[in-house]
XYZ file of C-alpha atoms in Angstrom:
440
model
C 2.341 -13.854 11.698
C -1.037 -14.442 12.826
C -2.608 -17.197 10.331
C -6.064 -18.448 11.307
C -6.133 -21.951 10.475
C -9.164 -22.350 8.041
C -11.736 -25.548 8.741
C -11.972 -28.338 6.547
C -15.393 -27.237 5.679
C -14.169 -23.567 4.570
C -11.532 -25.635 2.508
C -14.097 -28.002 0.718
C -16.106 -25.137 -0.002
C -13.115 -23.117 -1.575
C -11.962 -26.124 -3.226
C -15.153 -26.873 -5.149
C -15.786 -23.471 -6.313
C -12.008 -23.055 -7.014
C -12.097 -19.501 -6.742
C -15.611 -18.859 -6.967
C -15.596 -16.315 -3.936
C -15.325 -13.070 -5.346
C -13.188 -10.399 -4.364
C -14.605 -6.868 -3.729
C -14.418 -4.489 -6.277
C -11.668 -1.938 -6.252
C -13.146 1.391 -5.946
C -15.641 0.765 -2.919
C -12.861 -0.607 -1.164
C -10.691 2.740 -1.605
C -13.358 5.041 -1.688
C -11.387 7.345 1.289
C -8.699 8.012 -1.277
C -8.614 10.735 -3.881
C -7.264 7.957 -6.564
C -7.651 10.500 -9.508
C -5.415 12.975 -8.272
C -2.772 12.210 -10.388
C -4.694 11.274 -13.547
C -2.529 11.948 -16.503
C 0.827 10.948 -14.961
C 3.081 8.054 -16.369
C 4.622 6.028 -13.953
C 8.031 3.637 -14.789
C 7.616 0.196 -12.646
C 10.733 -2.033 -12.400
C 9.398 -5.553 -11.251
C 11.403 -8.827 -10.373
C 10.255 -11.610 -12.806
C 8.428 -13.866 -10.532
C 4.893 -14.954 -9.733
C 4.537 -11.755 -7.884
C 5.309 -9.570 -10.878
C 3.048 -11.841 -12.937
C 0.087 -10.925 -10.493
C 0.651 -7.014 -10.534
C 1.224 -6.955 -14.336
C -2.227 -9.131 -15.317
C -4.245 -6.519 -12.970
C -2.161 -3.453 -13.986
C -5.094 -2.079 -15.949
C -7.474 -1.943 -13.141
C -4.858 0.443 -11.161
C -5.122 2.546 -14.222
C -8.824 2.645 -14.693
C -8.989 3.487 -10.869
C -6.401 6.235 -10.969
C -6.039 7.669 -14.545
C -2.375 6.904 -14.526
C -0.653 5.156 -17.225
C 1.842 2.343 -15.944
C 4.763 0.928 -17.798
C 6.097 -2.051 -15.904
C 8.900 -4.390 -16.823
C 9.595 -7.535 -15.507
C 13.491 -8.636 -15.266
C 15.208 -11.722 -13.752
C 16.321 -11.297 -10.109
C 19.998 -11.477 -10.798
C 19.891 -8.782 -13.802
C 17.328 -6.896 -11.796
C 19.422 -6.305 -8.842
C 22.597 -5.224 -10.943
C 20.462 -2.487 -12.882
C 19.017 -1.138 -9.690
C 22.008 -0.500 -8.194
C 23.537 1.049 -11.355
C 20.633 3.156 -11.667
C 20.054 4.269 -7.962
C 23.637 5.292 -7.374
C 23.218 7.588 -10.447
C 20.543 9.295 -8.460
C 18.249 9.449 -11.544
C 16.769 5.981 -12.044
C 14.350 5.335 -14.963
C 11.705 3.990 -12.532
C 9.518 5.296 -9.850
C 8.626 2.066 -8.275
C 11.161 -0.741 -7.527
C 9.826 -4.273 -6.325
C 12.439 -5.091 -3.480
C 14.225 -8.388 -2.297
C 14.384 -7.849 1.156
C 16.496 -10.757 1.887
C 19.110 -9.339 -0.481
C 18.362 -5.711 -0.949
C 17.266 -4.247 2.604
C 20.527 -2.765 4.220
C 22.168 -1.872 0.710
C 19.112 0.384 0.176
C 18.778 1.798 3.233
C 22.526 2.778 3.611
C 22.332 4.264 -0.145
C 19.128 6.394 0.699
C 17.605 5.041 -2.544
C 13.987 4.959 -1.359
C 11.467 7.602 -0.315
C 10.202 7.659 3.203
C 6.379 6.507 2.847
C 5.902 7.306 6.313
C 4.299 10.689 5.679
C 2.298 9.264 3.238
C 0.925 6.203 5.219
C -0.309 9.084 7.692
C -2.056 11.244 5.264
C -5.778 10.055 4.825
C -6.119 11.630 1.267
C -3.302 9.360 0.234
C -4.006 6.103 2.235
C -7.052 3.985 3.077
C -7.991 3.756 6.499
C -7.550 -0.277 6.484
C -4.028 0.283 5.547
C -2.335 0.123 9.116
C 1.197 -0.620 10.404
C -0.745 -3.183 12.807
C -2.333 -5.158 9.797
C 1.329 -6.055 8.899
C 2.811 -9.184 9.982
C 6.023 -8.564 12.467
C 8.377 -10.376 9.790
C 7.008 -7.708 7.259
C 7.169 -4.879 9.664
C 11.122 -6.000 10.505
C 11.966 -5.748 6.645
C 9.952 -2.385 5.673
C 11.124 -0.539 8.538
C 14.779 0.731 9.198
C 16.031 1.229 12.534
C 14.730 4.554 13.030
C 11.282 3.412 11.905
C 11.026 4.602 8.731
C 9.149 2.742 6.029
C 11.460 2.453 2.988
C 8.873 0.429 0.942
C 5.697 -1.516 1.746
C 5.610 -5.412 2.897
C 4.268 -7.075 -0.245
C 5.082 -10.862 0.109
C 6.532 -13.134 2.354
C 8.125 -16.611 1.249
C 8.527 -19.530 3.494
C 10.923 -22.485 2.930
C 9.008 -25.873 2.858
C 9.634 -29.163 1.490
C 7.738 -30.519 -1.464
C 7.366 -34.336 -1.337
C 6.043 -36.838 -3.766
C 3.380 -38.962 -1.980
C 3.756 -41.450 -4.609
C 7.395 -42.247 -4.215
C 7.190 -42.261 -0.492
C 4.448 -44.785 -0.357
C 6.118 -47.128 -2.966
C 9.010 -47.468 -0.319
C 7.035 -47.287 2.654
C 8.544 -44.071 4.095
C 6.999 -41.502 6.145
C 7.509 -37.664 6.030
C 10.568 -36.884 7.788
C 10.268 -35.039 11.256
C 13.870 -34.482 12.252
C 17.244 -33.738 9.993
C 18.274 -37.181 10.878
C 15.017 -38.785 9.322
C 15.179 -36.557 6.464
C 18.651 -38.057 5.283
C 17.604 -41.538 6.022
C 14.294 -40.835 3.619
C 16.185 -39.255 0.978
C 18.814 -42.072 0.812
C 16.222 -44.730 0.871
C 13.994 -43.245 -1.810
C 16.992 -42.818 -4.074
C 17.061 -45.367 -7.083
C 19.369 -44.288 -9.470
C 19.068 -47.219 -11.562
C 15.834 -46.168 -12.253
C 16.497 -42.459 -12.569
C 14.809 -41.484 -9.179
C 16.335 -39.032 -6.736
C 15.508 -38.529 -2.816
C 16.270 -34.839 -2.688
C 16.683 -31.874 -4.339
C 17.754 -28.089 -3.786
C 19.916 -25.388 -5.464
C 23.438 -26.521 -6.130
C 24.332 -23.125 -8.245
C 26.647 -20.806 -6.582
C 25.361 -18.169 -4.983
C 21.770 -19.722 -5.311
C 22.714 -22.697 -2.957
C 23.768 -20.341 -0.237
C 20.058 -20.084 1.198
C 19.876 -23.798 1.405
C 22.781 -24.220 3.489
C 21.653 -21.226 5.557
C 18.136 -22.764 6.272
C 19.746 -25.983 7.448
C 21.972 -23.818 9.706
C 18.639 -22.664 11.442
C 17.901 -26.155 12.671
C 21.442 -26.138 14.480
C 20.420 -23.159 16.410
C 22.528 -20.694 14.644
C 22.151 -17.734 11.940
C 24.900 -16.801 9.379
C 25.781 -13.535 11.072
C 24.633 -12.628 14.767
C 25.243 -9.225 16.060
C 27.330 -7.967 13.183
C 29.824 -11.186 13.552
C 29.997 -13.894 11.126
C 29.077 -17.665 12.618
C 29.668 -19.466 9.521
C 32.739 -21.187 10.467
C 31.256 -22.295 13.674
C 30.786 -26.155 14.889
C 27.125 -25.753 13.625
C 27.890 -24.034 10.211
C 30.080 -26.831 9.495
C 27.641 -29.561 10.532
C 24.820 -27.764 8.348
C 27.409 -27.990 5.549
C 27.930 -31.352 6.076
C 24.470 -32.102 6.212
C 24.362 -30.299 2.865
C 27.117 -32.266 1.159
C 25.498 -35.483 2.219
C 22.254 -34.650 0.494
C 23.241 -33.091 -2.212
C 25.811 -35.797 -3.174
C 24.094 -39.022 -1.994
C 20.504 -38.343 -3.177
C 20.587 -35.554 -5.689
C 20.163 -35.772 -9.421
C 23.510 -35.502 -11.664
C 24.254 -32.084 -12.553
C 23.040 -30.312 -9.388
C 25.904 -28.249 -9.039
C 24.244 -26.237 -12.077
C 20.616 -26.165 -10.370
C 18.707 -23.136 -9.395
C 15.408 -23.309 -8.294
C 13.913 -23.805 -11.821
C 16.061 -26.970 -12.260
C 15.014 -28.263 -9.147
C 11.371 -27.633 -10.155
C 11.687 -29.189 -13.414
C 13.040 -32.390 -11.793
C 10.184 -32.141 -9.008
C 7.521 -31.701 -12.091
C 8.785 -34.633 -13.836
C 8.235 -37.034 -10.810
C 11.909 -38.052 -10.694
C 12.513 -36.474 -7.489
C 11.215 -37.455 -3.813
C 11.754 -34.271 -1.863
C 12.328 -30.638 -2.750
C 13.474 -27.911 -0.359
C 12.674 -24.120 -1.735
C 10.173 -21.654 -1.500
C 6.194 -21.884 -0.627
C 5.490 -19.611 -3.780
C 6.940 -22.064 -6.473
C 3.856 -24.234 -5.709
C 1.054 -23.430 -8.504
C 3.010 -25.171 -11.774
C 3.049 -28.507 -9.410
C -0.827 -28.598 -9.421
C -1.289 -27.671 -13.292
C -1.893 -30.589 -15.184
C -0.179 -29.130 -18.254
C 3.037 -28.498 -16.855
C 3.190 -31.074 -13.825
C 3.429 -35.027 -13.975
C 2.851 -34.894 -10.259
C -0.582 -33.578 -9.745
C -2.376 -34.978 -6.875
C 0.699 -36.469 -5.529
C 2.335 -33.452 -3.914
C 2.833 -33.363 -0.367
C 3.774 -29.882 1.518
C 5.933 -30.333 4.666
C 6.956 -28.323 7.139
C 10.748 -27.975 7.521
C 12.121 -30.725 9.498
C 13.445 -30.013 13.133
C 17.367 -29.685 13.077
C 19.369 -30.905 16.383
C 18.650 -27.731 18.100
C 15.580 -25.967 16.623
C 12.663 -26.160 14.129
C 12.773 -22.953 11.951
C 10.802 -22.070 8.654
C 13.487 -20.394 6.650
C 12.005 -16.989 5.705
C 12.436 -14.259 2.958
C 10.561 -11.718 1.638
C 9.912 -8.776 -0.617
C 8.575 -5.417 -0.782
C 7.716 -2.633 -3.234
C 8.702 1.105 -2.779
C 9.131 4.575 -4.183
C 12.449 5.400 -5.488
C 13.865 8.803 -3.947
C 14.866 10.060 -7.389
C 11.440 10.060 -8.559
C 9.424 13.307 -9.268
C 6.319 11.604 -8.902
C 6.498 10.024 -5.105
C 2.911 10.264 -4.370
C 1.497 8.802 -7.786
C 4.044 6.140 -7.187
C 3.135 5.431 -3.780
C -0.451 5.031 -4.846
C 0.646 2.284 -6.874
C 2.731 0.804 -4.208
C -0.588 0.619 -2.063
C -2.617 -0.767 -4.624
C -0.241 -3.633 -5.123
C -0.152 -4.687 -1.582
C -4.115 -4.136 -1.329
C -6.346 -6.628 0.226
C -7.817 -7.302 -3.072
C -4.369 -7.730 -4.799
C -3.225 -9.974 -1.445
C -6.282 -12.000 -2.152
C -5.181 -12.839 -5.613
C -1.502 -13.321 -4.579
C -2.865 -15.877 -1.845
C -5.840 -17.498 -3.755
C -3.394 -18.244 -6.710
C -0.503 -19.563 -5.066
C 1.709 -16.970 -6.319
C 2.552 -15.766 -2.764
C 1.750 -14.968 0.784
C 0.759 -11.507 1.700
C 1.989 -9.958 4.718
C -1.397 -8.667 5.604
C -3.240 -10.130 8.350
C -6.453 -8.873 7.121
C -6.148 -10.867 3.947
C -4.769 -14.190 5.611
C -7.750 -13.941 8.238
C -10.285 -13.430 6.085
C -12.614 -16.589 5.739
C -14.050 -15.387 2.256
C -10.724 -14.941 0.959
C -9.700 -18.310 2.128
C -12.632 -20.176 0.352
C -11.098 -19.076 -2.722
C -7.733 -20.692 -2.285
C -7.175 -22.985 -5.280
C -4.385 -24.704 -3.773
C -4.694 -27.875 -2.041
C -5.323 -27.308 1.799
C -2.248 -28.774 2.676
C -0.464 -25.853 1.278
C -2.445 -23.455 3.425
C -1.769 -25.641 6.416
C 2.167 -25.506 5.998
C 1.835 -22.062 5.511
C 0.127 -21.414 8.529
C 2.506 -23.674 10.628
C 5.659 -22.080 8.961
C 4.317 -18.651 9.918
C 4.733 -20.178 13.797
C 8.367 -20.950 13.556
C 9.221 -18.130 10.955
C 12.808 -17.277 11.227
C 14.744 -14.875 8.560
C 17.275 -17.026 6.866
C 19.859 -14.700 5.015
C 21.972 -12.001 7.094
C 20.339 -8.273 6.807
C 23.753 -6.860 5.552
C 24.572 -4.789 2.396
C 26.897 -7.304 0.743
C 24.671 -10.085 0.570
C 25.035 -10.973 -3.066
C 29.178 -11.285 -2.170
C 28.448 -13.231 0.932
C 26.162 -15.589 -1.544
C 28.735 -15.894 -3.846
C 31.670 -16.528 -1.544
C 29.845 -19.082 0.565
C 28.502 -20.508 -2.765
C 31.997 -21.180 -4.152
C 32.734 -22.928 -0.710
C 29.357 -25.149 -1.158
C 29.787 -25.887 -4.524
C 33.372 -27.206 -3.761
C 31.621 -29.636 -1.303
C 29.517 -31.352 -3.719
C 32.756 -32.225 -5.699
C 34.299 -33.986 -2.539
C 36.128 -30.991 -0.413
C 36.028 -30.839 3.312
C 33.277 -28.990 5.007
C 35.445 -27.548 7.820
C 38.458 -26.277 5.237
C 35.833 -24.599 2.956
C 33.788 -22.941 5.382
C 36.840 -21.457 7.174
C 38.286 -20.528 4.061
C 35.184 -18.728 3.043
C 34.494 -17.168 6.259
C 38.252 -15.532 6.113
C 37.794 -14.540 2.556
C 34.323 -12.756 3.495
C 35.432 -11.522 6.817
C 37.112 -8.026 5.511
C 34.066 -7.484 2.890
C 31.572 -7.425 5.737
C 33.983 -5.055 8.126
C 34.150 -2.624 4.945
C 30.713 -2.907 4.498
C 30.109 -1.439 7.610
C 32.611 0.751 8.477
């Protein structure tokens, strides 16, 4: 991804205005497309409950006014949304025309099922697609997510999520600790910053089964390994076991009690209360930390690049997209919604609010858009730096949910004191036939 780092002057101007920079109106930007062609159509839109879903619903009326299309949209928590999607898409007659996709979980499953309409012809149609929407405007990670091996677009890249370390500058300063640049320093800082007598903990990340797998997979990237390489599991390699051992140490010596029940929301809550020095998770969870009505750490939050592991420094990367279902009878109208969702205007809103990071370079490289970013300059800086060391975190396989479940049980067992090598080997043997069957 080519992200041009804004100057200090640009960000000072943007901060002073707090988003005063106006975004161009929708109609002039979309003048080349016959947006009214499907006026009177009603679309059903299935969204994942997230800051991205919030943004789409907040500005939905603009799309309806632009097109004359009525939109019924629903946000569902991600686990339930994924279950509902599989059930309905398998039937061939889903109740929705548009679906918000977690590429890092659903890509291979959706491709293998043939559940998404091919958007390639629509992208080439000047009556349907604005000239500014070109393949070259998408970041490389977005294209690798959105396209299948035949170059077919089964959806449009919507938002990328890099994992970073949120850190409490006040807690660091009180103990004279510097931000960690390596895994070794990360462990040392986490343990030094832990003060259990006063209810302060050095580190938190997801400990709940399934949700915990990306944390361990993120650490694995620092050891120079992905969980699956060339279709083969790497989850019982020495690097995988070392990453699991590091996970165990951080989560047992430096994390709050009850962390085995923590998903991102519980981690965020602990950090918001000022009781945790470091939290590893996605950059899109930042806005509440700067909201005085929700956060006790406003003005104290540092946004840090993923520390370097023994073999590599990698920013774990996740992403979502938005696509049209193959079963929809309103594909072109649904495509217009998808195009609007990833437009420059909507991308600017996503970025400026800190709710997500668009995959479009034209948004990330626009000085006027950058002036309106309401998040601290450090947030944008770590975004820029993460883009340079981006690596996909979860394997692109069909049974990602089962992978997360099986590995997640092993990781949860580590928090109870189990041996990392034993657990990772056991989990790997359990999952190996599942992976083989999925690709047969």
